Tab-separated table of C-alpha atoms and ligand atoms in Angstrom:
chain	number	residue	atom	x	y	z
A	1	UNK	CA	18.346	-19.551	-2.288
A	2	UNK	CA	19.343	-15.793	-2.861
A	3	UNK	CA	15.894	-15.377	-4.545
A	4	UNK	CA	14.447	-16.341	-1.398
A	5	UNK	CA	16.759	-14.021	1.042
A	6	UNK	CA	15.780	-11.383	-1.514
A	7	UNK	CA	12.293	-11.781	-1.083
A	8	UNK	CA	11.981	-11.999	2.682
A	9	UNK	CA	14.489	-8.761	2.587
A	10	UNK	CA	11.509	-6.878	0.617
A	11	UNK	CA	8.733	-8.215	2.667
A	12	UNK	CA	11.274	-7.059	5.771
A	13	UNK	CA	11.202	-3.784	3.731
A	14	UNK	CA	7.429	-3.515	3.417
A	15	UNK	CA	6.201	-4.323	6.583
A	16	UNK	CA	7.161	-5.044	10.259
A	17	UNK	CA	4.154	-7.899	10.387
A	18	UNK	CA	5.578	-9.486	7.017
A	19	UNK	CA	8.912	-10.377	8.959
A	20	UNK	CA	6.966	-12.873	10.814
A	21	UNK	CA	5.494	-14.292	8.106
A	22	UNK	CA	8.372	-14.875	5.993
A	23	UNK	CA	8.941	-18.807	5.252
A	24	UNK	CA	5.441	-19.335	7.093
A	25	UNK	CA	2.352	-19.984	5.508
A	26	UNK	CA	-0.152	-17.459	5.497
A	27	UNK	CA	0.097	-13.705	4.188
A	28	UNK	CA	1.178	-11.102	6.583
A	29	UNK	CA	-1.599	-8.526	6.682
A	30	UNK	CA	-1.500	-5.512	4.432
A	31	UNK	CA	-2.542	-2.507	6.522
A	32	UNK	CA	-4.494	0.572	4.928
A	33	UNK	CA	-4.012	3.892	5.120
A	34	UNK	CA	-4.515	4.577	9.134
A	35	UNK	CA	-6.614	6.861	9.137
A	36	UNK	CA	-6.416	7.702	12.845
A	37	UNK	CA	-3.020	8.701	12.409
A	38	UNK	CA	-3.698	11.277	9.354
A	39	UNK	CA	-2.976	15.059	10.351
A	40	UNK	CA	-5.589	17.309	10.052
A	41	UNK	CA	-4.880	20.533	7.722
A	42	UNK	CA	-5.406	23.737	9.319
A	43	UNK	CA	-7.588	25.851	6.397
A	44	UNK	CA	-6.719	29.064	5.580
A	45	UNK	CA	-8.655	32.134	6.346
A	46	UNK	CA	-9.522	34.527	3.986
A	47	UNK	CA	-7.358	33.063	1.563
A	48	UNK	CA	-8.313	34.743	-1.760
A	49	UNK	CA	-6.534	34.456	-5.484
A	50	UNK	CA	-8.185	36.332	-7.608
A	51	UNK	CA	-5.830	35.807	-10.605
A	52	UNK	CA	-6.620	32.243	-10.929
A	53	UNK	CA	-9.377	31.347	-12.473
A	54	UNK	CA	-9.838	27.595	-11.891
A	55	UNK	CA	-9.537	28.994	-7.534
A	56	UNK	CA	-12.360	31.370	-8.655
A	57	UNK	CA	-14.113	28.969	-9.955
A	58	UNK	CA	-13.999	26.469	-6.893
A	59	UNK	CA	-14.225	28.987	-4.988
A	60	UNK	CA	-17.720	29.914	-6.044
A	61	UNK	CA	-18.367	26.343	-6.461
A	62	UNK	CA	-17.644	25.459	-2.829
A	63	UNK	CA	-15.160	22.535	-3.555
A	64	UNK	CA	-11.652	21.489	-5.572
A	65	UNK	CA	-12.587	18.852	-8.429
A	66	UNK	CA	-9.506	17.090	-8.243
A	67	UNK	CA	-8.002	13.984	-10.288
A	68	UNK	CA	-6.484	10.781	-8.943
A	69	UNK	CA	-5.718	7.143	-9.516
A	70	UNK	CA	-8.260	5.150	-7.317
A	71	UNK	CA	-6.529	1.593	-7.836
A	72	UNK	CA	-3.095	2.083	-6.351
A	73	UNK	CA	-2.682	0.759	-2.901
A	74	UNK	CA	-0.659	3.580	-0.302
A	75	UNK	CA	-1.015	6.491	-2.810
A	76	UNK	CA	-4.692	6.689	-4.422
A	77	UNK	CA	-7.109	3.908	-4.086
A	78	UNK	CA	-10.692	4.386	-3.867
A	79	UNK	CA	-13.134	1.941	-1.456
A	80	UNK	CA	-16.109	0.569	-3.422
A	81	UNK	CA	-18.130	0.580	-0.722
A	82	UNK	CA	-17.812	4.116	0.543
A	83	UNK	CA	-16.674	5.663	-2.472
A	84	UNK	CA	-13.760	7.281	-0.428
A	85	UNK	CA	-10.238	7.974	-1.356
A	86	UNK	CA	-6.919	7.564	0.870
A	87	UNK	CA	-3.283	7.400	0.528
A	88	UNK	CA	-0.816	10.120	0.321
A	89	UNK	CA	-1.902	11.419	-3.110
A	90	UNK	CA	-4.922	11.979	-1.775
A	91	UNK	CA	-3.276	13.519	1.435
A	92	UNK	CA	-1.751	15.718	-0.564
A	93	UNK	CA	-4.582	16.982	-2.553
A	94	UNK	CA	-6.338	17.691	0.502
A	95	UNK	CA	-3.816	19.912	2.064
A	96	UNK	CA	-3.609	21.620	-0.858
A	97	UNK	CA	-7.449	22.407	-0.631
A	98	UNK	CA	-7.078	23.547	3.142
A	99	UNK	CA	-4.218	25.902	1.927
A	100	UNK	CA	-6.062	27.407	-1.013
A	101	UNK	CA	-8.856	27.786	1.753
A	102	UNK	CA	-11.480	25.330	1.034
A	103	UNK	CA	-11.962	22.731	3.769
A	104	UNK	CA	-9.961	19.170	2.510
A	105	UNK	CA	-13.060	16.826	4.235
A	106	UNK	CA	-14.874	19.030	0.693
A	107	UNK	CA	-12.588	18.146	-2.042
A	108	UNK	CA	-14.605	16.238	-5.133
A	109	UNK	CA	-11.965	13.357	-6.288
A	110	UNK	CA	-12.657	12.003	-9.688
A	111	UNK	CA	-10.572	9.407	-10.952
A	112	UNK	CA	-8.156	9.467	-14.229
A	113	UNK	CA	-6.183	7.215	-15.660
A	114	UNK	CA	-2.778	8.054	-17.130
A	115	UNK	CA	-3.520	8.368	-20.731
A	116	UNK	CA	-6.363	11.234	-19.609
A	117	UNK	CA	-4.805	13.602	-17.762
A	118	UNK	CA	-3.873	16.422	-19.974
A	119	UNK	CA	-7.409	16.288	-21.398
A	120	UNK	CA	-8.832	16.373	-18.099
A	121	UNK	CA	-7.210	19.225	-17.299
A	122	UNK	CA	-7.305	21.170	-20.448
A	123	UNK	CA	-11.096	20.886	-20.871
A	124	UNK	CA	-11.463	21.754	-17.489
A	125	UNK	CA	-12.730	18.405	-15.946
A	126	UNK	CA	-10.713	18.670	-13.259
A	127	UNK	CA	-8.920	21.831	-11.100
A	128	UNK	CA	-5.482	19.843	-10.274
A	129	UNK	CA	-4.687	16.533	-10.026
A	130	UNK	CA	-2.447	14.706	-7.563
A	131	UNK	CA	-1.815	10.821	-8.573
A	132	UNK	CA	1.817	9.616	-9.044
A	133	UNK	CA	2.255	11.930	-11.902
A	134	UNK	CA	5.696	12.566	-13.271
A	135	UNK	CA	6.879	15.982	-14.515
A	136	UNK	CA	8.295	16.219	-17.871
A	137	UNK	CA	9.481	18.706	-20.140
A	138	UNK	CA	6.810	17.208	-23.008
A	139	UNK	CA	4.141	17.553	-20.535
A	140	UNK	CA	4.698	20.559	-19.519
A	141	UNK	CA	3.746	21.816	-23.213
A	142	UNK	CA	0.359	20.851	-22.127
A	143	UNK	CA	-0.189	21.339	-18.433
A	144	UNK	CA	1.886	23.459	-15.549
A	145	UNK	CA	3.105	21.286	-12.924
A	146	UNK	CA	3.647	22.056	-9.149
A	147	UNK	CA	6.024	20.786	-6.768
A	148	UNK	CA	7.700	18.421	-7.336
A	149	UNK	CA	6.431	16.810	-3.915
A	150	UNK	CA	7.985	13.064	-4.045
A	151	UNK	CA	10.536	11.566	-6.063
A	152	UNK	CA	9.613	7.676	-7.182
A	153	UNK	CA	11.942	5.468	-9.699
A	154	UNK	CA	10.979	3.084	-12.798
A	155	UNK	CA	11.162	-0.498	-11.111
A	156	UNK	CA	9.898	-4.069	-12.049
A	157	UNK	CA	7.185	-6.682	-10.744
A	158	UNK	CA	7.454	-10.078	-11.681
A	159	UNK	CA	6.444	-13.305	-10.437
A	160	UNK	CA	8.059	-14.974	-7.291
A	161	UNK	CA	8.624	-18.025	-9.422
A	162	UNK	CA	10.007	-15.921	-12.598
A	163	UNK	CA	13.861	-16.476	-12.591
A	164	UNK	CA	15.145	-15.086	-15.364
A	165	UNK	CA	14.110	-11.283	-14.738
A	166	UNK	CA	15.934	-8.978	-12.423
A	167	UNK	CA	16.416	-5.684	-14.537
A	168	UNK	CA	15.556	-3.730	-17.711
A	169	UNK	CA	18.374	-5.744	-19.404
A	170	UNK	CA	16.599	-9.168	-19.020
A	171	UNK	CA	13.369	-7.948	-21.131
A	172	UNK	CA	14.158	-8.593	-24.640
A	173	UNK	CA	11.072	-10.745	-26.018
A	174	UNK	CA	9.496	-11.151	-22.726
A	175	UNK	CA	5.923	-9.417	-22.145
A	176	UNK	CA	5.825	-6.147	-20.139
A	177	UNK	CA	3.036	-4.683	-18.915
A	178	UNK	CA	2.412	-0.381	-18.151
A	179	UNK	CA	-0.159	2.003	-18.305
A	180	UNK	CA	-0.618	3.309	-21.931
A	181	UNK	CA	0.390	7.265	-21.818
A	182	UNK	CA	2.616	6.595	-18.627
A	183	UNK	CA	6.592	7.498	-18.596
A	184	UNK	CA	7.374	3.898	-17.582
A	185	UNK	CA	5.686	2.780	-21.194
A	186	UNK	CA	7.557	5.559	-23.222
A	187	UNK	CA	10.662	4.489	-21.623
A	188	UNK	CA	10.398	0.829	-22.337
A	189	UNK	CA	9.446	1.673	-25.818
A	190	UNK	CA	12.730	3.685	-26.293
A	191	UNK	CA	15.401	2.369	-24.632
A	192	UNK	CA	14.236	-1.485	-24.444
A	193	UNK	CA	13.159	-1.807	-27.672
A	194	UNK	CA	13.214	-6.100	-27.941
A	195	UNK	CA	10.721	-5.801	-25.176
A	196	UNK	CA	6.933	-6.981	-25.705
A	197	UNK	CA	4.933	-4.279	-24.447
A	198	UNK	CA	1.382	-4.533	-23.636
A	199	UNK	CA	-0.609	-1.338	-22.284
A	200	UNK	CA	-3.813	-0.652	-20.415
A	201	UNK	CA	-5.229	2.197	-18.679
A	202	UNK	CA	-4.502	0.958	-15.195
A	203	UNK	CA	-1.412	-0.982	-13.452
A	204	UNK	CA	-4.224	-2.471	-11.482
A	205	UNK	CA	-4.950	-4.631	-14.847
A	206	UNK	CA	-1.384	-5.051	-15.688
A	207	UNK	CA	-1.162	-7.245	-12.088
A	208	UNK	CA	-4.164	-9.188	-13.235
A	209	UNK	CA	-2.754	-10.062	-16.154
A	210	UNK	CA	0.587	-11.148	-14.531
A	211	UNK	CA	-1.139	-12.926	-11.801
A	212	UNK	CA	-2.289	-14.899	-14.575
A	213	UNK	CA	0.551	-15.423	-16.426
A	214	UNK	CA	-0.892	-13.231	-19.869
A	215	UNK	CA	1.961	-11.025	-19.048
A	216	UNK	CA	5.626	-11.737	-17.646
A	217	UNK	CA	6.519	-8.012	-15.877
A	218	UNK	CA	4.441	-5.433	-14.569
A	219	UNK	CA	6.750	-2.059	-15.232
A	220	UNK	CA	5.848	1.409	-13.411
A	221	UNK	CA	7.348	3.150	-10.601
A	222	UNK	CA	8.692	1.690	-7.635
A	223	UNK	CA	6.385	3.270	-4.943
A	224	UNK	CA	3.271	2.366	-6.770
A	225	UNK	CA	4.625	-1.617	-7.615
A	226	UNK	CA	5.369	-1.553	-3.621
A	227	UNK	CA	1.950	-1.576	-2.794
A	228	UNK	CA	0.748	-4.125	-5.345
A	229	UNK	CA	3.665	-6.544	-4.471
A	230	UNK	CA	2.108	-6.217	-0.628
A	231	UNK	CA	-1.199	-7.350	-1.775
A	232	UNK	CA	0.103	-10.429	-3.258
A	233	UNK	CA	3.450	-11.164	-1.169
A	234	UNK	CA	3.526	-14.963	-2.218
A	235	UNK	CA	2.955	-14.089	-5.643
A	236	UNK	CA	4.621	-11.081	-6.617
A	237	UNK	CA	7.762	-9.717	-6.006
A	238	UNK	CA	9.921	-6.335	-7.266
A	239	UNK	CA	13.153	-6.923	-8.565
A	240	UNK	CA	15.758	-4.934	-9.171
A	241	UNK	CA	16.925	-1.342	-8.657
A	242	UNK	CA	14.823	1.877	-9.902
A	243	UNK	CA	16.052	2.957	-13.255
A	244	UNK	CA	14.958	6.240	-13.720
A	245	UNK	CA	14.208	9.742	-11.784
A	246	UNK	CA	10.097	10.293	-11.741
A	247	UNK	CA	9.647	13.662	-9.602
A	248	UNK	CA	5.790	13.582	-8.928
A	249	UNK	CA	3.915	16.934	-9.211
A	250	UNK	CA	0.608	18.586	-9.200
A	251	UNK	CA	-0.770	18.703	-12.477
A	252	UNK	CA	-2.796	22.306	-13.035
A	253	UNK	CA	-4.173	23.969	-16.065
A	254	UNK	CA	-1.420	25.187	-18.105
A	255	UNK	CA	-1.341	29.136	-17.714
A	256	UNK	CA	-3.070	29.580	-14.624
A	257	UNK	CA	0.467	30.205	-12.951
A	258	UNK	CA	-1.344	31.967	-9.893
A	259	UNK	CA	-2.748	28.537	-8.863
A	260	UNK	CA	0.562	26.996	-9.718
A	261	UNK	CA	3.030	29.016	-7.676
A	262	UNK	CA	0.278	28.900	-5.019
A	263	UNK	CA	0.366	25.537	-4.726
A	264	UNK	CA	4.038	25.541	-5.168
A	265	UNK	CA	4.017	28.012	-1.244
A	266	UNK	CA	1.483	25.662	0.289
A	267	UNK	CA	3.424	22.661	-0.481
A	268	UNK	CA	6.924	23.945	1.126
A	269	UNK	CA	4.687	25.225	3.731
A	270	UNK	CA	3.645	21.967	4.312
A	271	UNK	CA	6.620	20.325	4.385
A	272	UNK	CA	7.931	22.885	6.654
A	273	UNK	CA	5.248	22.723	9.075
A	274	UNK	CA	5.285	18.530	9.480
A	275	UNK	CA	2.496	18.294	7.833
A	276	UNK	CA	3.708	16.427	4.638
A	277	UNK	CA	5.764	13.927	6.541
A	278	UNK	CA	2.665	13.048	8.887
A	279	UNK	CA	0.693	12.110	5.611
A	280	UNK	CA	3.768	9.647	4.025
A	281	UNK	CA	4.143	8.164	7.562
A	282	UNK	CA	0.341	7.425	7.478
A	283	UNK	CA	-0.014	6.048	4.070
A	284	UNK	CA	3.432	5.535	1.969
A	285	UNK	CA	5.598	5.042	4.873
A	286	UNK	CA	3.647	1.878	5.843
A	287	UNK	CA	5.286	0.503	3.198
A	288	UNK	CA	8.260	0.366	6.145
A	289	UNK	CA	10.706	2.850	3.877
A	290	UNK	CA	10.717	6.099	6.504
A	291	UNK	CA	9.912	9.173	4.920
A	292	UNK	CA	12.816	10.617	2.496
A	293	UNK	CA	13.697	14.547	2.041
A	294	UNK	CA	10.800	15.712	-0.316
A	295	UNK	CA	12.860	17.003	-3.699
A	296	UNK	CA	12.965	20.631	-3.797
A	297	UNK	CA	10.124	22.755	-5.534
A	298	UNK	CA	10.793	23.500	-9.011
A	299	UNK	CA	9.276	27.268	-9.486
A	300	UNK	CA	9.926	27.360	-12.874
A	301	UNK	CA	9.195	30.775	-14.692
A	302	UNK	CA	5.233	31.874	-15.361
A	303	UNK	CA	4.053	30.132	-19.010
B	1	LIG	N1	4.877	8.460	-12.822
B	1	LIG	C1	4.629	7.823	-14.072
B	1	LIG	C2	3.814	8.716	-14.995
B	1	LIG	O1	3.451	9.773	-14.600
B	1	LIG	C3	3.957	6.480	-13.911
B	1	LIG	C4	2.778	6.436	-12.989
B	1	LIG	C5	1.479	6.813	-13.647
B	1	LIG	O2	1.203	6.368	-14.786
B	1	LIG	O3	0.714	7.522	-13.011
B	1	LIG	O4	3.573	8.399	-16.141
């Protein structure tokens, strides 16, 4: 009985249209990004930064290479058919090309999976990369991070008709589910130690797999499970609250501080100029949560 209130709370939660829906048959819709109702970023002129090489080199390229996820509904998720990208990671990463003065309709979005991204951006793959990526001090050996830009939380997907999970506590022997090289799978390893773990490069997998019963949990953060919970509202559910603090930032070659702090500017001119709550109301905030206080930037000290 409280399982049930719980569940048509979250679907209240998710989505006006799931209200309806709750205790009927059928799945309410789940809406994509609207695009009619993204902002359009003003470029800027003349906008030159000569002591960054990865802008010089996009610069004289024409276009930002830029990383993402391309299989996580509201945040980065890529359309087969069209081969376009939308939700607010990809927001995000566009602004950031219209502040750095390339037009965002030209960025070049490549998708990389968790495990990849300090390669890709060491070997120069990609120029930044915006997908639900959490700074941490043992990253930041590797890469510089801007922002951070959002704040997400560790959370849990299970079943609707698994009973006996509601938080990290409740793990021990059952079979979780992350993305190998993710924060959500180092924490699990560490601190939940009786815990099965099972990795892949995407969460997208991890559903399949507990959609199918391989797997008991699916554990990443909260504003990515969201979205993945909405696909499959009679199926899946998140329990629990968030159990850790995963500031997202903009992952950029490590040294190239120019690029860093400039992105750092353009994203608290951004969210001073309405811009950055536009794109979460458009993509994230359909999830029905209204758009929190971004965290404050973290300029931390050229490296
Ligand atoms: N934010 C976490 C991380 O950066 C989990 C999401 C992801 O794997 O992208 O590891």
């Amino acid at each position: 009985m409280i399982r049930t209130a719980r569940v048509c709370l979250a679907l209240v939660v998710f989505a006006a249209p799931a209200a309806a829906a709750c205790g009927k048959e059928g799945s309410p819709p789940v809406k994509g990004p609207a695009a009619d109702r993204l902002p359009e970023y003003r470029v800027a002129q003349g906008f030159r930064l000569p002591d960054s090489p990865t802008w010089k080199r996009a610069e004289k390229r024409g276009y930002f290479v830029v990383g993402a996820k391309e299989d996580q509904p509201y945040l980065g998720q890529r359309d087969p058919a069209t081969g376009t990208y939308s939700g607010f990671d990809i927001e995000i990463a566009k602004m950031m090309s219209a502040s750095l003065g390339l037009a965002p309709g030209t960025v070049h979005f490549r998708t990389i999976a968790s495990a990849n991204r300090e390669t890709a951006l060491q070997n120069g793959q990609i120029d930044y990369y915006v997908g639900t990526y959490t700074i941490n001090a043992m990253r930041k050996k590797l890469v510089g991070f801007a922002g951070p830009y959002y704040m997400a939380g560790q959370s849990l997907l299970v079943r609707r008709n698994e009973h006996g999970i509601n938080g990290p506590q409740d793990l021990d022997g059952k079979r979780v589910c992350s993305a190998a090289g993710s924060t959500p799978y180092q924490r699990i390893q560490r601190e939940y130690p009786k815990a099965v773990l099972v990795a892949y490069d995407t969460y997208s997998v991890c559903v399949d797999n507990l959609l199918t019963y391989q797997v008991d949990a699916v554990t990443t953060d909260d504003a990515i499970l969201i979205g993945y919970a909405a696909k499959a509202p009679r199926e899946l559910e998140v329990v629990g609250r968030p159990f850790s603090k995963e500031p997202y930032g903009i992952g950029v070659p490590r040294g190239d501080n120019a690029l860093r702090f400039a992105l750092d500017d353009a994203l608290e001119a951004r969210e001073k100029n309405g811009d950055w709550k536009k794109a979460y109301e458009a993509t994230l905030g359909l999830s029905g949560v209204p758009a929190p206080t971004p965290p404050a930037i973290d300029r931390y000290p050229a490296s």
